[in-house]
Amino acid sequence: MFALLAQAADQPQSPLGGLGLLVPAALFFVIFYFIVMRPQSRQQNAHKDFLAKLGKGDEVITSGGVVGKVDRVTGDLVLVEVANNVRLRVLKAQISGPYKSAEEKPAEDPAKKP
């Protein structure tokens, strides 16, 4: 019994004491914040700004995959014209974002040209 107590007393203590595990945990949280939380917050703010600036003539896509032009915005409802004289009432919260067709080519960066 005394031998076990003597072995336990001989083990060296960490110089940081209880802070030894706190530093990696704090580092993990900082990395998690910059990789996950901050970009997600920026994306949410950009989407919120897009919905606030939504106006007539904007091409949008809904969360259900319906593509159309905004005809009118009234409170939480948006009238989306999907064909001639065909308008759908869509909740503003269900609009995913602006529609960019595959026919539209993205602007080429002059620095990428060889």
Coordinates of N, CA and C in Angstrom, one line a residue:
M1 N 0.8 -1.2 0.0 CA 0.0 0.0 0.0 C 0.9 1.3 0.0
F2 N 1.9 1.2 0.8 CA 2.8 2.4 0.9 C 3.6 2.6 -0.4
A3 N 3.8 1.5 -1.1 CA 4.5 1.5 -2.3 C 3.7 2.3 -3.4
L4 N 2.4 2.0 -3.4 CA 1.5 2.7 -4.4 C 1.5 4.2 -4.1
L5 N 1.4 4.6 -2.8 CA 1.4 6.0 -2.5 C 2.7 6.7 -2.8
A6 N 3.8 6.0 -2.7 CA 5.1 6.5 -3.0 C 5.2 6.7 -4.5
Q7 N 4.7 5.8 -5.3 CA 4.8 5.9 -6.8 C 3.9 7.1 -7.3
A8 N 2.7 7.3 -6.6 CA 1.8 8.3 -7.0 C 2.4 9.7 -6.7
A9 N 3.1 9.8 -5.6 CA 3.7 11.1 -5.2 C 4.9 11.4 -6.1
D10 N 5.5 10.4 -6.7 CA 6.7 10.7 -7.5 C 6.4 11.2 -8.9
Q11 N 5.2 11.1 -9.4 CA 4.9 11.5 -10.7 C 5.0 13.0 -10.8
P12 N 5.7 13.5 -11.9 CA 5.9 15.0 -12.0 C 4.6 15.6 -12.4
Q13 N 4.4 16.9 -12.0 CA 3.2 17.6 -12.3 C 3.5 18.5 -13.6
S14 N 2.4 18.7 -14.4 CA 2.6 19.5 -15.6 C 2.9 21.0 -15.1
P15 N 3.7 21.7 -15.9 CA 4.0 23.0 -15.5 C 2.8 24.0 -15.7
L16 N 1.9 23.6 -16.5 CA 0.8 24.5 -16.7 C -0.4 24.1 -15.8
G17 N -0.3 23.0 -15.1 CA -1.3 22.6 -14.2 C -2.6 22.3 -14.9
G18 N -3.7 23.0 -14.4 CA -5.0 22.7 -15.0 C -5.2 23.4 -16.4
L19 N -4.3 24.3 -16.7 CA -4.5 25.0 -18.0 C -4.0 24.2 -19.2
G20 N -3.4 23.1 -18.9 CA -2.9 22.2 -20.0 C -4.0 21.8 -21.0
L21 N -5.2 21.6 -20.6 CA -6.3 21.2 -21.5 C -7.1 22.4 -22.0
L22 N -7.0 23.5 -21.3 CA -7.7 24.7 -21.7 C -7.2 25.3 -22.9
V23 N -5.9 25.3 -23.1 CA -5.3 26.0 -24.3 C -5.7 25.2 -25.6
P24 N -5.6 23.9 -25.7 CA -6.1 23.3 -26.9 C -7.6 23.4 -27.2
A25 N -8.4 23.5 -26.1 CA -9.8 23.6 -26.2 C -10.1 25.0 -26.8
A26 N -9.4 26.0 -26.3 CA -9.6 27.4 -26.8 C -9.2 27.5 -28.2
L27 N -8.1 26.9 -28.6 CA -7.6 26.9 -30.0 C -8.6 26.2 -30.9
F28 N -9.1 25.1 -30.4 CA -10.1 24.4 -31.2 C -11.4 25.3 -31.5
F29 N -11.8 26.0 -30.5 CA -13.0 26.9 -30.6 C -12.7 28.0 -31.6
V30 N -11.5 28.6 -31.5 CA -11.1 29.7 -32.5 C -11.1 29.2 -33.9
I31 N -10.5 28.0 -34.1 CA -10.5 27.4 -35.5 C -11.9 27.1 -35.9
F32 N -12.7 26.6 -35.1 CA -14.1 26.3 -35.4 C -14.9 27.5 -35.8
Y33 N -14.6 28.6 -35.0 CA -15.3 29.9 -35.3 C -15.0 30.4 -36.7
F34 N -13.7 30.4 -37.1 CA -13.3 31.0 -38.4 C -13.7 30.1 -39.5
I35 N -13.8 28.8 -39.3 CA -14.1 27.9 -40.4 C -15.6 27.6 -40.6
V36 N -16.3 27.6 -39.5 CA -17.7 27.3 -39.6 C -18.7 28.5 -39.3
M37 N -18.5 29.0 -38.1 CA -19.5 30.0 -37.7 C -19.5 31.3 -38.4
R38 N -18.3 31.9 -38.7 CA -18.2 33.2 -39.3 C -18.7 33.1 -40.8
P39 N -18.3 32.2 -41.6 CA -18.8 32.1 -43.0 C -20.3 31.9 -43.0
Q40 N -20.9 31.1 -42.1 CA -22.3 30.9 -42.1 C -23.0 32.1 -41.7
S41 N -22.5 32.9 -40.8 CA -23.1 34.2 -40.4 C -23.1 35.2 -41.5
R42 N -22.0 35.2 -42.3 CA -22.0 36.1 -43.4 C -23.0 35.7 -44.5
Q43 N -23.1 34.4 -44.7 CA -24.0 33.9 -45.7 C -25.5 34.2 -45.3
Q44 N -25.8 34.1 -44.1 CA -27.1 34.4 -43.6 C -27.4 35.9 -43.7
N45 N -26.5 36.7 -43.4 CA -26.7 38.2 -43.6 C -26.8 38.6 -45.0
A46 N -26.1 38.0 -45.9 CA -26.2 38.3 -47.4 C -27.6 37.8 -47.9
H47 N -28.1 36.7 -47.4 CA -29.4 36.2 -47.8 C -30.5 37.2 -47.3
K48 N -30.3 37.6 -46.1 CA -31.3 38.5 -45.5 C -31.3 39.8 -46.2
D49 N -30.1 40.3 -46.6 CA -30.1 41.6 -47.4 C -30.7 41.4 -48.8
F50 N -30.5 40.2 -49.4 CA -31.1 39.9 -50.7 C -32.6 40.0 -50.6
L51 N -33.2 39.3 -49.6 CA -34.6 39.3 -49.4 C -35.2 40.7 -49.1
A52 N -34.4 41.5 -48.4 CA -34.9 42.9 -48.1 C -34.9 43.7 -49.3
K53 N -34.0 43.5 -50.3 CA -33.9 44.3 -51.5 C -34.7 43.7 -52.7
L54 N -35.4 42.7 -52.4 CA -36.1 42.0 -53.5 C -37.1 42.9 -54.1
G55 N -37.1 43.0 -55.5 CA -38.0 43.9 -56.2 C -38.5 43.3 -57.5
K56 N -39.4 44.0 -58.1 CA -40.0 43.6 -59.4 C -39.0 43.4 -60.4
G57 N -39.1 42.2 -61.1 CA -38.2 41.9 -62.2 C -37.0 41.1 -61.9
D58 N -36.7 40.9 -60.6 CA -35.6 40.0 -60.1 C -35.9 38.5 -60.4
E59 N -35.0 37.8 -61.0 CA -35.2 36.4 -61.2 C -34.7 35.7 -60.0
V60 N -35.6 34.8 -59.5 CA -35.3 34.1 -58.2 C -35.6 32.6 -58.4
I61 N -35.1 31.8 -57.5 CA -35.3 30.4 -57.4 C -35.8 30.1 -56.0
T62 N -36.9 29.3 -55.9 CA -37.5 29.0 -54.6 C -36.8 27.7 -54.0
S63 N -37.1 27.5 -52.8 CA -36.5 26.3 -52.2 C -37.1 25.0 -52.8
G64 N -38.2 25.1 -53.5 CA -38.8 24.0 -54.2 C -38.3 23.8 -55.6
G65 N -37.4 24.7 -56.0 CA -36.9 24.6 -57.4 C -37.6 25.4 -58.4
V66 N -38.6 26.2 -58.1 CA -39.4 26.9 -59.1 C -38.6 28.2 -59.4
V67 N -38.4 28.5 -60.7 CA -37.7 29.6 -61.2 C -38.7 30.6 -61.8
G68 N -38.5 31.9 -61.5 CA -39.4 32.9 -62.1 C -39.0 34.3 -61.7
K69 N -39.7 35.2 -62.3 CA -39.4 36.6 -62.0 C -40.4 37.2 -61.0
V70 N -39.9 38.0 -60.1 CA -40.7 38.6 -59.1 C -41.7 39.6 -59.8
D71 N -43.0 39.5 -59.5 CA -43.9 40.4 -60.0 C -44.3 41.5 -59.0
R72 N -44.4 41.0 -57.8 CA -44.8 42.0 -56.7 C -44.4 41.4 -55.4
V73 N -44.0 42.3 -54.4 CA -43.7 41.9 -53.1 C -44.7 42.6 -52.1
T74 N -45.4 41.8 -51.3 CA -46.3 42.3 -50.4 C -46.1 41.6 -49.0
G75 N -45.4 42.3 -48.2 CA -45.2 41.7 -46.8 C -44.3 40.5 -46.9
D76 N -44.9 39.4 -46.4 CA -44.2 38.1 -46.4 C -44.4 37.3 -47.7
L77 N -45.3 37.8 -48.6 CA -45.7 37.1 -49.8 C -45.0 37.7 -51.0
V78 N -44.6 36.9 -51.9 CA -44.0 37.4 -53.2 C -44.7 36.7 -54.3
L79 N -45.2 37.5 -55.3 CA -45.8 36.9 -56.5 C -44.7 36.7 -57.5
V80 N -44.5 35.4 -57.9 CA -43.5 35.0 -58.8 C -44.2 34.6 -60.1
E81 N -43.8 35.3 -61.2 CA -44.3 34.9 -62.5 C -43.4 33.8 -63.1
V82 N -44.0 32.7 -63.3 CA -43.3 31.5 -63.9 C -43.5 31.3 -65.3
A83 N -44.6 31.9 -65.9 CA -44.9 31.8 -67.3 C -45.8 33.0 -67.6
N84 N -46.2 33.2 -68.9 CA -47.1 34.3 -69.2 C -48.4 34.1 -68.5
N85 N -48.7 35.1 -67.7 CA -50.0 35.2 -66.9 C -50.1 34.0 -65.9
V86 N -49.0 33.5 -65.5 CA -49.0 32.4 -64.5 C -48.2 33.0 -63.3
R87 N -48.9 33.3 -62.2 CA -48.2 33.8 -61.0 C -48.4 32.9 -59.8
L88 N -47.4 32.7 -59.1 CA -47.5 31.9 -57.9 C -47.2 32.8 -56.7
R89 N -48.0 32.5 -55.6 CA -47.7 33.2 -54.3 C -46.7 32.3 -53.6
V90 N -45.6 32.9 -53.2 CA -44.6 32.2 -52.5 C -44.2 33.0 -51.3
L91 N -44.0 32.3 -50.2 CA -43.5 33.0 -49.0 C -42.1 33.5 -49.2
K92 N -41.8 34.7 -48.7 CA -40.5 35.3 -48.9 C -39.4 34.5 -48.3
A93 N -39.7 33.8 -47.2 CA -38.7 32.9 -46.6 C -38.3 31.7 -47.4
Q94 N -39.2 31.4 -48.4 CA -38.9 30.2 -49.2 C -38.1 30.5 -50.5
I95 N -37.7 31.7 -50.6 CA -36.9 32.1 -51.8 C -35.4 31.8 -51.4
S96 N -34.8 31.0 -52.2 CA -33.4 30.5 -51.9 C -32.4 31.6 -52.3
G97 N -32.6 32.3 -53.5 CA -31.7 33.3 -53.9 C -31.9 33.7 -55.3
P98 N -31.0 34.5 -55.9 CA -31.2 34.9 -57.3 C -30.9 33.7 -58.2
Y99 N -31.5 33.7 -59.3 CA -31.3 32.6 -60.3 C -30.3 33.1 -61.3
K100 N -29.3 32.3 -61.5 CA -28.3 32.5 -62.5 C -28.4 31.3 -63.5
S101 N -28.8 31.6 -64.7 CA -29.0 30.6 -65.7 C -27.6 30.0 -66.1
A102 N -27.6 28.8 -66.6 CA -26.4 28.2 -67.1 C -25.9 28.9 -68.4
E103 N -26.9 29.6 -69.1 CA -26.5 30.2 -70.3 C -25.6 31.5 -70.1
E104 N -25.8 32.1 -68.9 CA -25.0 33.2 -68.5 C -23.6 32.7 -68.1
K105 N -22.6 33.2 -68.8 CA -21.3 32.9 -68.4 C -20.8 33.8 -67.4
P106 N -20.1 33.3 -66.4 CA -19.5 34.2 -65.4 C -18.5 35.1 -66.0
A107 N -18.3 36.3 -65.4 CA -17.3 37.2 -65.9 C -15.9 36.6 -65.8
E108 N -15.2 36.7 -66.9 CA -13.9 36.1 -66.9 C -12.9 37.0 -66.2
D109 N -12.0 36.5 -65.5 CA -11.0 37.2 -64.8 C -9.8 37.4 -65.7
P110 N -9.4 38.7 -66.0 CA -8.3 38.9 -67.0 C -7.0 38.3 -66.4
A111 N -6.8 38.1 -65.1 CA -5.6 37.6 -64.6 C -5.4 36.1 -64.9
K112 N -6.5 35.4 -65.2 CA -6.5 34.0 -65.4 C -6.1 33.6 -66.8
K113 N -6.1 34.6 -67.7 CA -5.8 34.3 -69.1 C -4.3 34.1 -69.3
P114 N -3.9 33.0 -70.1 CA -2.5 32.7 -70.2 C -1.7 33.7 -71.0

